[in-house]
């Protein structure tokens, strides 16, 4: 299962670097949206930012419900990533369908679906040792 660990770590590294890149470019006045599209004269397409916005809200709601039902408990960062990617995949697909976007735009939720599956499999209890420091 070495390929699984390497793949999930590569996905996490990619997202980490992408978020850092987007944040730094935003501080210099350049807006970048997934994957590496610069929003110049045009703005970020509404279906893209709505997907992210609603996914953040639903992820917050999920953890709020979990807190209310189970009380406070420690959650691994990989769990947050797994939940967010799953919600982003589902909500993104629904928003894309509702917006009637071109077929090629669906590559984005498909990409996130693949990432979700890989991170989910890699974060099962028998694989959690891969995310621990040695």
mmCIF file of N, CA and C in Angstrom:
data_model
loop_
_atom_site.group_PDB
_atom_site.id
_atom_site.type_symbol
_atom_site.label_atom_id
_atom_site.label_comp_id
_atom_site.label_asym_id
_atom_site.label_seq_id
_atom_site.Cartn_x
_atom_site.Cartn_y
_atom_site.Cartn_z
ATOM 1 N N UNK A 1 0.814 -1.217 0.000
ATOM 2 C CA UNK A 1 0.000 0.000 0.000
ATOM 3 C C UNK A 1 0.849 1.267 0.000
ATOM 4 N N UNK A 2 2.102 1.124 -0.337
ATOM 5 C CA UNK A 2 2.986 2.270 -0.389
ATOM 6 C C UNK A 2 2.506 3.308 -1.396
ATOM 7 N N UNK A 3 1.938 2.859 -2.518
ATOM 8 C CA UNK A 3 1.432 3.791 -3.529
ATOM 9 C C UNK A 3 0.287 4.614 -2.975
ATOM 10 N N UNK A 4 -0.521 4.030 -2.088
ATOM 11 C CA UNK A 4 -1.644 4.746 -1.491
ATOM 12 C C UNK A 4 -1.150 5.867 -0.581
ATOM 13 N N UNK A 5 -0.179 5.560 0.236
ATOM 14 C CA UNK A 5 0.378 6.570 1.120
ATOM 15 C C UNK A 5 1.010 7.690 0.312
ATOM 16 N N UNK A 6 1.767 7.322 -0.700
ATOM 17 C CA UNK A 6 2.430 8.330 -1.526
ATOM 18 C C UNK A 6 1.416 9.178 -2.292
ATOM 19 N N UNK A 7 0.371 8.560 -2.805
ATOM 20 C CA UNK A 7 -0.655 9.296 -3.544
ATOM 21 C C UNK A 7 -1.403 10.258 -2.635
ATOM 22 N N UNK A 8 -1.822 9.779 -1.454
ATOM 23 C CA UNK A 8 -2.559 10.664 -0.550
ATOM 24 C C UNK A 8 -1.675 11.801 -0.062
ATOM 25 N N UNK A 9 -0.425 11.519 0.236
ATOM 26 C CA UNK A 9 0.487 12.589 0.643
ATOM 27 C C UNK A 9 0.756 13.561 -0.493
ATOM 28 N N UNK A 10 0.811 13.072 -1.719
ATOM 29 C CA UNK A 10 0.988 13.962 -2.873
ATOM 30 C C UNK A 10 -0.223 14.879 -3.038
ATOM 31 N N UNK A 11 -1.425 14.336 -2.840
ATOM 32 C CA UNK A 11 -2.644 15.154 -2.920
ATOM 33 C C UNK A 11 -2.636 16.230 -1.838
ATOM 34 N N UNK A 12 -2.286 15.836 -0.626
ATOM 35 C CA UNK A 12 -2.248 16.798 0.477
ATOM 36 C C UNK A 12 -1.182 17.862 0.215
ATOM 37 N N UNK A 13 -0.021 17.449 -0.283
ATOM 38 C CA UNK A 13 1.026 18.414 -0.620
ATOM 39 C C UNK A 13 0.559 19.365 -1.714
ATOM 40 N N UNK A 14 -0.102 18.832 -2.736
ATOM 41 C CA UNK A 14 -0.614 19.664 -3.826
ATOM 42 C C UNK A 14 -1.584 20.720 -3.289
ATOM 43 N N UNK A 15 -2.552 20.298 -2.471
ATOM 44 C CA UNK A 15 -3.520 21.248 -1.922
ATOM 45 C C UNK A 15 -2.836 22.281 -1.030
ATOM 46 N N UNK A 16 -1.865 21.854 -0.246
ATOM 47 C CA UNK A 16 -1.144 22.770 0.637
ATOM 48 C C UNK A 16 -0.403 23.825 -0.172
ATOM 49 N N UNK A 17 0.330 23.396 -1.185
ATOM 50 C CA UNK A 17 1.058 24.343 -2.024
ATOM 51 C C UNK A 17 0.113 25.245 -2.810
ATOM 52 N N UNK A 18 -0.988 24.673 -3.296
ATOM 53 C CA UNK A 18 -1.947 25.466 -4.063
ATOM 54 C C UNK A 18 -2.556 26.568 -3.195
ATOM 55 N N UNK A 19 -2.943 26.210 -1.975
ATOM 56 C CA UNK A 19 -3.552 27.197 -1.069
ATOM 57 C C UNK A 19 -2.541 28.294 -0.729
ATOM 58 N N UNK A 20 -1.297 27.911 -0.467
ATOM 59 C CA UNK A 20 -0.264 28.906 -0.175
ATOM 60 C C UNK A 20 -0.054 29.824 -1.379
ATOM 61 N N UNK A 21 0.011 29.255 -2.582
ATOM 62 C CA UNK A 21 0.190 30.032 -3.806
ATOM 63 C C UNK A 21 -0.966 31.014 -4.016
ATOM 64 N N UNK A 22 -2.184 30.530 -3.869
ATOM 65 C CA UNK A 22 -3.363 31.382 -4.064
ATOM 66 C C UNK A 22 -3.391 32.507 -3.037
ATOM 67 N N UNK A 23 -3.030 32.204 -1.808
ATOM 68 C CA UNK A 23 -3.021 33.224 -0.758
ATOM 69 C C UNK A 23 -1.970 34.289 -1.033
ATOM 70 N N UNK A 24 -0.783 33.857 -1.393
ATOM 71 C CA UNK A 24 0.292 34.821 -1.672
ATOM 72 C C UNK A 24 -0.044 35.691 -2.881
ATOM 73 N N UNK A 25 -0.558 35.082 -3.948
ATOM 74 C CA UNK A 25 -0.912 35.891 -5.124
ATOM 75 C C UNK A 25 -2.054 36.853 -4.805
ATOM 76 N N UNK A 26 -2.981 36.446 -3.946
ATOM 77 C CA UNK A 26 -4.081 37.343 -3.563
ATOM 78 C C UNK A 26 -3.557 38.559 -2.810
ATOM 79 N N UNK A 27 -2.528 38.369 -2.010
ATOM 80 C CA UNK A 27 -1.947 39.501 -1.286
ATOM 81 C C UNK A 27 -1.294 40.501 -2.232
ATOM 82 N N UNK A 28 -0.928 40.056 -3.425
ATOM 83 C CA UNK A 28 -0.361 40.938 -4.445
ATOM 84 C C UNK A 28 -1.408 41.395 -5.463
ATOM 85 N N UNK A 29 -2.687 41.112 -5.174
ATOM 86 C CA UNK A 29 -3.770 41.597 -6.017
ATOM 87 C C UNK A 29 -4.102 40.719 -7.212
ATOM 88 N N UNK A 30 -3.620 39.496 -7.247
ATOM 89 C CA UNK A 30 -3.908 38.578 -8.344
ATOM 90 C C UNK A 30 -4.795 37.466 -7.815
ATOM 91 N N UNK A 31 -5.948 37.303 -8.416
ATOM 92 C CA UNK A 31 -6.887 36.270 -7.988
ATOM 93 C C UNK A 31 -6.721 35.037 -8.858
ATOM 94 N N UNK A 32 -6.463 33.904 -8.216
ATOM 95 C CA UNK A 32 -6.291 32.632 -8.911
ATOM 96 C C UNK A 32 -7.372 31.690 -8.400
ATOM 97 N N UNK A 33 -8.008 30.979 -9.330
ATOM 98 C CA UNK A 33 -8.973 29.963 -8.903
ATOM 99 C C UNK A 33 -8.627 28.638 -9.552
ATOM 100 N N UNK A 34 -9.218 27.582 -9.032
ATOM 101 C CA UNK A 34 -8.816 26.215 -9.375
ATOM 102 C C UNK A 34 -9.006 25.914 -10.841
ATOM 103 N N UNK A 35 -8.024 25.269 -11.473
ATOM 104 C CA UNK A 35 -6.769 24.849 -10.865
ATOM 105 C C UNK A 35 -5.743 25.976 -10.829
ATOM 106 N N UNK A 36 -5.382 26.584 -11.944
ATOM 107 C CA UNK A 36 -4.422 27.696 -11.955
ATOM 108 C C UNK A 36 -4.877 28.779 -12.915
ATOM 109 N N UNK A 37 -6.145 29.120 -12.841
ATOM 110 C CA UNK A 37 -6.688 30.146 -13.732
ATOM 111 C C UNK A 37 -6.634 31.491 -13.037
ATOM 112 N N UNK A 38 -6.073 32.455 -13.717
ATOM 113 C CA UNK A 38 -5.981 33.807 -13.171
ATOM 114 C C UNK A 38 -7.218 34.569 -13.594
ATOM 115 N N UNK A 39 -7.887 35.147 -12.625
ATOM 116 C CA UNK A 39 -9.077 35.950 -12.906
ATOM 117 C C UNK A 39 -8.609 37.362 -13.215
ATOM 118 N N UNK A 40 -8.473 37.644 -14.477
ATOM 119 C CA UNK A 40 -8.026 38.968 -14.900
ATOM 120 C C UNK A 40 -9.210 39.907 -14.982
ATOM 121 N N UNK A 41 -9.586 40.241 -16.196
ATOM 122 C CA UNK A 41 -10.713 41.149 -16.407
ATOM 123 C C UNK A 41 -12.023 40.479 -16.002
ATOM 124 N N UNK A 42 -12.101 39.164 -16.251
ATOM 125 C CA UNK A 42 -13.311 38.448 -15.847
ATOM 126 C C UNK A 42 -13.209 38.063 -14.380
ATOM 127 N N UNK A 43 -14.342 37.878 -13.755
ATOM 128 C CA UNK A 43 -14.329 37.468 -12.356
ATOM 129 C C UNK A 43 -14.395 35.945 -12.275
ATOM 130 N N UNK A 44 -14.232 35.431 -11.076
ATOM 131 C CA UNK A 44 -14.350 33.995 -10.881
ATOM 132 C C UNK A 44 -15.787 33.603 -11.203
ATOM 133 N N UNK A 45 -15.983 32.542 -11.986
ATOM 134 C CA UNK A 45 -17.349 32.131 -12.323
ATOM 135 C C UNK A 45 -18.169 31.858 -11.064
ATOM 136 N N UNK A 46 -19.413 32.303 -11.100
ATOM 137 C CA UNK A 46 -20.259 32.188 -9.905
ATOM 138 C C UNK A 46 -20.408 30.754 -9.432
ATOM 139 N N UNK A 47 -20.518 29.806 -10.355
ATOM 140 C CA UNK A 47 -20.702 28.418 -9.918
ATOM 141 C C UNK A 47 -19.475 27.909 -9.163
ATOM 142 N N UNK A 48 -18.302 28.431 -9.452
ATOM 143 C CA UNK A 48 -17.094 28.006 -8.741
ATOM 144 C C UNK A 48 -17.087 28.540 -7.309
ATOM 145 N N UNK A 49 -17.292 29.865 -7.170
ATOM 146 C CA UNK A 49 -17.218 30.392 -5.809
ATOM 147 C C UNK A 49 -18.410 29.983 -4.965
ATOM 148 N N UNK A 50 -19.567 29.765 -5.594
ATOM 149 C CA UNK A 50 -20.725 29.279 -4.829
ATOM 150 C C UNK A 50 -20.458 27.877 -4.292
ATOM 151 N N UNK A 51 -19.801 27.031 -5.082
ATOM 152 C CA UNK A 51 -19.472 25.680 -4.645
ATOM 153 C C UNK A 51 -18.581 25.704 -3.412
ATOM 154 N N UNK A 52 -17.553 26.535 -3.453
ATOM 155 C CA UNK A 52 -16.629 26.632 -2.323
ATOM 156 C C UNK A 52 -17.332 27.223 -1.113
ATOM 157 N N UNK A 53 -18.080 28.270 -1.324
ATOM 158 C CA UNK A 53 -18.787 28.952 -0.235
ATOM 159 C C UNK A 53 -19.749 28.006 0.468
ATOM 160 N N UNK A 54 -20.583 27.322 -0.298
ATOM 161 C CA UNK A 54 -21.561 26.418 0.301
ATOM 162 C C UNK A 54 -20.892 25.206 0.945
ATOM 163 N N UNK A 55 -19.782 24.767 0.384
ATOM 164 C CA UNK A 55 -19.058 23.638 0.972
ATOM 165 C C UNK A 55 -18.469 24.010 2.328
ATOM 166 N N UNK A 56 -17.947 25.221 2.446
ATOM 167 C CA UNK A 56 -17.437 25.674 3.745
ATOM 168 C C UNK A 56 -18.577 25.720 4.752
ATOM 169 N N UNK A 57 -19.712 26.271 4.346
ATOM 170 C CA UNK A 57 -20.864 26.350 5.250
ATOM 171 C C UNK A 57 -21.331 24.968 5.699
ATOM 172 N N UNK A 58 -21.454 24.032 4.756
ATOM 173 C CA UNK A 58 -21.934 22.694 5.116
ATOM 174 C C UNK A 58 -20.913 21.915 5.944
ATOM 175 N N UNK A 59 -19.640 22.133 5.701
ATOM 176 C CA UNK A 59 -18.618 21.495 6.531
ATOM 177 C C UNK A 59 -18.707 22.042 7.952
ATOM 178 N N UNK A 60 -18.890 23.345 8.086
ATOM 179 C CA UNK A 60 -19.083 23.952 9.397
ATOM 180 C C UNK A 60 -20.323 23.374 10.070
ATOM 181 N N UNK A 61 -21.412 23.252 9.322
ATOM 182 C CA UNK A 61 -22.650 22.692 9.876
ATOM 183 C C UNK A 61 -22.441 21.249 10.325
ATOM 184 N N UNK A 62 -21.709 20.459 9.531
ATOM 185 C CA UNK A 62 -21.431 19.071 9.885
ATOM 186 C C UNK A 62 -20.716 18.990 11.230
ATOM 187 N N UNK A 63 -19.645 19.761 11.374
ATOM 188 C CA UNK A 63 -18.903 19.720 12.632
ATOM 189 C C UNK A 63 -19.704 20.323 13.786
ATOM 190 N N UNK A 64 -20.573 21.280 13.490
ATOM 191 C CA UNK A 64 -21.457 21.808 14.528
ATOM 192 C C UNK A 64 -22.413 20.746 15.041
ATOM 193 N N UNK A 65 -23.009 19.986 14.132
ATOM 194 C CA UNK A 65 -23.919 18.902 14.529
ATOM 195 C C UNK A 65 -23.154 17.827 15.291
ATOM 196 N N UNK A 66 -21.984 17.450 14.803
ATOM 197 C CA UNK A 66 -21.168 16.449 15.497
ATOM 198 C C UNK A 66 -20.854 16.914 16.920
ATOM 199 N N UNK A 67 -20.535 18.187 17.074
ATOM 200 C CA UNK A 67 -20.249 18.725 18.404
ATOM 201 C C UNK A 67 -21.487 18.659 19.293
ATOM 202 N N UNK A 68 -22.640 19.045 18.759
ATOM 203 C CA UNK A 68 -23.856 19.039 19.563
ATOM 204 C C UNK A 68 -24.282 17.626 19.957
ATOM 205 N N UNK A 69 -24.047 16.658 19.081
ATOM 206 C CA UNK A 69 -24.459 15.273 19.354
ATOM 207 C C UNK A 69 -23.441 14.559 20.245
ATOM 208 N N UNK A 70 -22.172 14.676 19.917
ATOM 209 C CA UNK A 70 -21.132 13.932 20.633
ATOM 210 C C UNK A 70 -20.328 14.759 21.622
ATOM 211 N N UNK A 71 -20.531 16.056 21.667
ATOM 212 C CA UNK A 71 -19.691 16.895 22.502
ATOM 213 C C UNK A 71 -18.344 17.122 21.843
ATOM 214 N N UNK A 72 -17.470 17.776 22.554
ATOM 215 C CA UNK A 72 -16.144 18.054 22.003
ATOM 216 C C UNK A 72 -15.309 16.788 22.017
ATOM 217 N N UNK A 73 -14.656 16.548 20.899
ATOM 218 C CA UNK A 73 -13.699 15.447 20.815
ATOM 219 C C UNK A 73 -12.665 15.812 19.767
ATOM 220 N N UNK A 74 -11.500 15.230 19.920
ATOM 221 C CA UNK A 74 -10.402 15.527 19.007
ATOM 222 C C UNK A 74 -10.665 14.904 17.646
ATOM 223 N N UNK A 75 -10.394 15.676 16.608
ATOM 224 C CA UNK A 75 -10.556 15.204 15.229
ATOM 225 C C UNK A 75 -9.230 15.417 14.510
ATOM 226 N N UNK A 76 -8.802 14.409 13.755
ATOM 227 C CA UNK A 76 -7.566 14.532 12.992
ATOM 228 C C UNK A 76 -7.762 15.504 11.829
ATOM 229 N N UNK A 77 -6.728 16.250 11.467
ATOM 230 C CA UNK A 77 -6.832 17.164 10.324
ATOM 231 C C UNK A 77 -7.240 16.446 9.034
ATOM 232 N N UNK A 78 -6.806 15.201 8.877
ATOM 233 C CA UNK A 78 -7.169 14.447 7.675
ATOM 234 C C UNK A 78 -8.679 14.221 7.625
ATOM 235 N N UNK A 79 -9.325 14.144 8.789
ATOM 236 C CA UNK A 79 -10.785 13.978 8.829
ATOM 237 C C UNK A 79 -11.466 15.223 8.284
ATOM 238 N N UNK A 80 -10.968 16.394 8.680
ATOM 239 C CA UNK A 80 -11.527 17.636 8.149
ATOM 240 C C UNK A 80 -11.378 17.690 6.635
ATOM 241 N N UNK A 81 -10.185 17.352 6.146
ATOM 242 C CA UNK A 81 -9.936 17.371 4.700
ATOM 243 C C UNK A 81 -10.867 16.409 3.980
ATOM 244 N N UNK A 82 -11.041 15.231 4.537
ATOM 245 C CA UNK A 82 -11.912 14.226 3.918
ATOM 246 C C UNK A 82 -13.360 14.726 3.854
ATOM 247 N N UNK A 83 -13.847 15.295 4.952
ATOM 248 C CA UNK A 83 -15.226 15.805 4.981
ATOM 249 C C UNK A 83 -15.379 16.956 3.994
ATOM 250 N N UNK A 84 -14.432 17.897 3.999
ATOM 251 C CA UNK A 84 -14.545 19.047 3.109
ATOM 252 C C UNK A 84 -14.516 18.630 1.644
ATOM 253 N N UNK A 85 -13.613 17.731 1.273
ATOM 254 C CA UNK A 85 -13.543 17.284 -0.117
ATOM 255 C C UNK A 85 -14.820 16.560 -0.539
ATOM 256 N N UNK A 86 -15.390 15.764 0.352
ATOM 257 C CA UNK A 86 -16.644 15.080 0.041
ATOM 258 C C UNK A 86 -17.774 16.087 -0.176
ATOM 259 N N UNK A 87 -17.882 17.041 0.729
ATOM 260 C CA UNK A 87 -18.931 18.064 0.602
ATOM 261 C C UNK A 87 -18.705 18.902 -0.653
ATOM 262 N N UNK A 88 -17.453 19.258 -0.943
ATOM 263 C CA UNK A 88 -17.145 20.039 -2.141
ATOM 264 C C UNK A 88 -17.521 19.274 -3.403
ATOM 265 N N UNK A 89 -17.273 17.976 -3.417
ATOM 266 C CA UNK A 89 -17.633 17.162 -4.575
ATOM 267 C C UNK A 89 -19.140 17.146 -4.787
ATOM 268 N N UNK A 90 -19.880 16.886 -3.720
ATOM 269 C CA UNK A 90 -21.347 16.784 -3.830
ATOM 270 C C UNK A 90 -21.968 18.134 -4.150
ATOM 271 N N UNK A 91 -21.626 19.146 -3.369
ATOM 272 C CA UNK A 91 -22.214 20.478 -3.566
ATOM 273 C C UNK A 91 -21.771 21.062 -4.905
ATOM 274 N N UNK A 92 -20.491 20.878 -5.244
ATOM 275 C CA UNK A 92 -19.997 21.384 -6.530
ATOM 276 C C UNK A 92 -20.762 20.785 -7.697
ATOM 277 N N UNK A 93 -20.973 19.479 -7.643
ATOM 278 C CA UNK A 93 -21.729 18.828 -8.722
ATOM 279 C C UNK A 93 -23.146 19.379 -8.810
ATOM 280 N N UNK A 94 -23.797 19.531 -7.667
ATOM 281 C CA UNK A 94 -25.179 20.050 -7.667
ATOM 282 C C UNK A 94 -25.244 21.488 -8.176
ATOM 283 N N UNK A 95 -24.295 22.318 -7.744
ATOM 284 C CA UNK A 95 -24.268 23.714 -8.202
ATOM 285 C C UNK A 95 -23.964 23.777 -9.698
ATOM 286 N N UNK A 96 -23.052 22.933 -10.173
ATOM 287 C CA UNK A 96 -22.718 22.910 -11.595
ATOM 288 C C UNK A 96 -23.930 22.489 -12.418
ATOM 289 N N UNK A 97 -24.646 21.473 -11.947
ATOM 290 C CA UNK A 97 -25.860 21.021 -12.660
ATOM 291 C C UNK A 97 -26.891 22.144 -12.692
ATOM 292 N N UNK A 98 -27.117 22.768 -11.538
ATOM 293 C CA UNK A 98 -28.107 23.845 -11.453
ATOM 294 C C UNK A 98 -27.744 25.032 -12.339
ATOM 295 N N UNK A 99 -26.441 25.277 -12.483
ATOM 296 C CA UNK A 99 -25.985 26.422 -13.278
ATOM 297 C C UNK A 99 -25.921 26.117 -14.765
ATOM 298 N N UNK A 100 -26.001 24.849 -15.137
ATOM 299 C CA UNK A 100 -25.947 24.484 -16.550
ATOM 300 C C UNK A 100 -24.604 24.776 -17.193
ATOM 301 N N UNK A 101 -23.523 24.459 -16.510
ATOM 302 C CA UNK A 101 -22.181 24.745 -17.030
ATOM 303 C C UNK A 101 -21.820 23.773 -18.149
ATOM 304 N N UNK A 102 -20.850 24.128 -18.983
ATOM 305 C CA UNK A 102 -20.406 23.210 -20.043
ATOM 306 C C UNK A 102 -19.839 21.918 -19.448
ATOM 307 N N UNK A 103 -19.864 20.879 -20.230
ATOM 308 C CA UNK A 103 -19.459 19.555 -19.779
ATOM 309 C C UNK A 103 -18.013 19.522 -19.273
ATOM 310 N N UNK A 104 -17.107 20.267 -19.897
ATOM 311 C CA UNK A 104 -15.705 20.237 -19.474
ATOM 312 C C UNK A 104 -15.503 20.765 -18.056
ATOM 313 N N UNK A 105 -16.415 21.599 -17.561
ATOM 314 C CA UNK A 105 -16.319 22.134 -16.196
ATOM 315 C C UNK A 105 -16.475 21.035 -15.146
ATOM 316 N N UNK A 106 -17.120 19.932 -15.511
ATOM 317 C CA UNK A 106 -17.344 18.845 -14.553
ATOM 318 C C UNK A 106 -16.049 18.111 -14.225
ATOM 319 N N UNK A 107 -14.968 18.438 -14.887
ATOM 320 C CA UNK A 107 -13.670 17.850 -14.539
ATOM 321 C C UNK A 107 -13.257 18.258 -13.124
ATOM 322 N N UNK A 108 -13.694 19.423 -12.685
ATOM 323 C CA UNK A 108 -13.332 19.900 -11.343
ATOM 324 C C UNK A 108 -13.962 19.016 -10.262
ATOM 325 N N UNK A 109 -15.295 18.811 -10.249
ATOM 326 C CA UNK A 109 -15.830 17.915 -9.218
ATOM 327 C C UNK A 109 -15.349 16.472 -9.365
ATOM 328 N N UNK A 110 -15.080 16.034 -10.572
ATOM 329 C CA UNK A 110 -14.546 14.679 -10.756
ATOM 330 C C UNK A 110 -13.156 14.587 -10.117
ATOM 331 N N UNK A 111 -12.325 15.602 -10.313
ATOM 332 C CA UNK A 111 -11.009 15.627 -9.688
ATOM 333 C C UNK A 111 -11.137 15.553 -8.170
ATOM 334 N N UNK A 112 -12.042 16.363 -7.599
ATOM 335 C CA UNK A 112 -12.218 16.344 -6.156
ATOM 336 C C UNK A 112 -12.798 15.016 -5.672
ATOM 337 N N UNK A 113 -13.624 14.367 -6.485
ATOM 338 C CA UNK A 113 -14.161 13.056 -6.118
ATOM 339 C C UNK A 113 -13.044 12.027 -6.028
ATOM 340 N N UNK A 114 -12.148 12.040 -6.989
ATOM 341 C CA UNK A 114 -11.011 11.111 -6.967
ATOM 342 C C UNK A 114 -10.141 11.379 -5.740
ATOM 343 N N UNK A 115 -9.870 12.637 -5.466
ATOM 344 C CA UNK A 115 -9.079 12.989 -4.280
ATOM 345 C C UNK A 115 -9.783 12.537 -3.000
ATOM 346 N N UNK A 116 -11.090 12.704 -2.955
ATOM 347 C CA UNK A 116 -11.864 12.282 -1.791
ATOM 348 C C UNK A 116 -11.731 10.790 -1.556
ATOM 349 N N UNK A 117 -11.868 10.004 -2.599
ATOM 350 C CA UNK A 117 -11.768 8.553 -2.460
ATOM 351 C C UNK A 117 -10.383 8.154 -1.978
ATOM 352 N N UNK A 118 -9.345 8.721 -2.558
ATOM 353 C CA UNK A 118 -7.979 8.371 -2.158
ATOM 354 C C UNK A 118 -7.719 8.756 -0.704
ATOM 355 N N UNK A 119 -8.097 9.965 -0.316
ATOM 356 C CA UNK A 119 -7.883 10.407 1.062
ATOM 357 C C UNK A 119 -8.731 9.575 2.028
ATOM 358 N N UNK A 120 -9.943 9.229 1.628
ATOM 359 C CA UNK A 120 -10.798 8.404 2.485
ATOM 360 C C UNK A 120 -10.176 7.035 2.743
ATOM 361 N N UNK A 121 -9.724 6.392 1.690
ATOM 362 C CA UNK A 121 -9.104 5.070 1.838
ATOM 363 C C UNK A 121 -7.830 5.164 2.681
ATOM 364 N N UNK A 122 -7.044 6.179 2.426
ATOM 365 C CA UNK A 122 -5.777 6.325 3.144
ATOM 366 C C UNK A 122 -5.972 6.721 4.602
ATOM 367 N N UNK A 123 -7.124 7.269 4.959
ATOM 368 C CA UNK A 123 -7.332 7.719 6.341
ATOM 369 C C UNK A 123 -8.087 6.713 7.190
ATOM 370 N N UNK A 124 -8.356 5.523 6.655
ATOM 371 C CA UNK A 124 -8.975 4.485 7.471
ATOM 372 C C UNK A 124 -8.027 4.143 8.610
ATOM 373 N N UNK A 125 -8.553 3.662 9.721
ATOM 374 C CA UNK A 125 -7.702 3.424 10.906
ATOM 375 C C UNK A 125 -6.439 2.612 10.641
ATOM 376 N N UNK A 126 -6.493 1.618 9.783
ATOM 377 C CA UNK A 126 -5.300 0.803 9.570
ATOM 378 C C UNK A 126 -4.207 1.555 8.811
ATOM 379 N N UNK A 127 -4.558 2.712 8.197
ATOM 380 C CA UNK A 127 -3.573 3.490 7.459
ATOM 381 C C UNK A 127 -3.187 4.783 8.178
ATOM 382 N N UNK A 128 -3.781 5.076 9.318
ATOM 383 C CA UNK A 128 -3.519 6.344 9.980
ATOM 384 C C UNK A 128 -2.052 6.518 10.357
ATOM 385 N N UNK A 129 -1.333 5.436 10.513
ATOM 386 C CA UNK A 129 0.079 5.558 10.852
ATOM 387 C C UNK A 129 0.859 6.293 9.759
ATOM 388 N N UNK A 130 0.316 6.332 8.526
ATOM 389 C CA UNK A 130 0.997 7.017 7.446
ATOM 390 C C UNK A 130 1.035 8.526 7.662
ATOM 391 N N UNK A 131 0.081 9.039 8.420
ATOM 392 C CA UNK A 131 0.007 10.484 8.606
ATOM 393 C C UNK A 131 0.669 10.927 9.901
ATOM 394 N N UNK A 132 1.235 9.998 10.654
ATOM 395 C CA UNK A 132 1.904 10.329 11.905
ATOM 396 C C UNK A 132 3.368 10.640 11.625
ATOM 397 N N UNK A 133 3.936 11.457 12.466
ATOM 398 C CA UNK A 133 5.362 11.761 12.341
ATOM 399 C C UNK A 133 6.148 10.609 12.928
ATOM 400 N N UNK A 134 7.267 10.353 12.331
ATOM 401 C CA UNK A 134 8.107 9.246 12.820
ATOM 402 C C UNK A 134 9.348 9.765 13.468
#
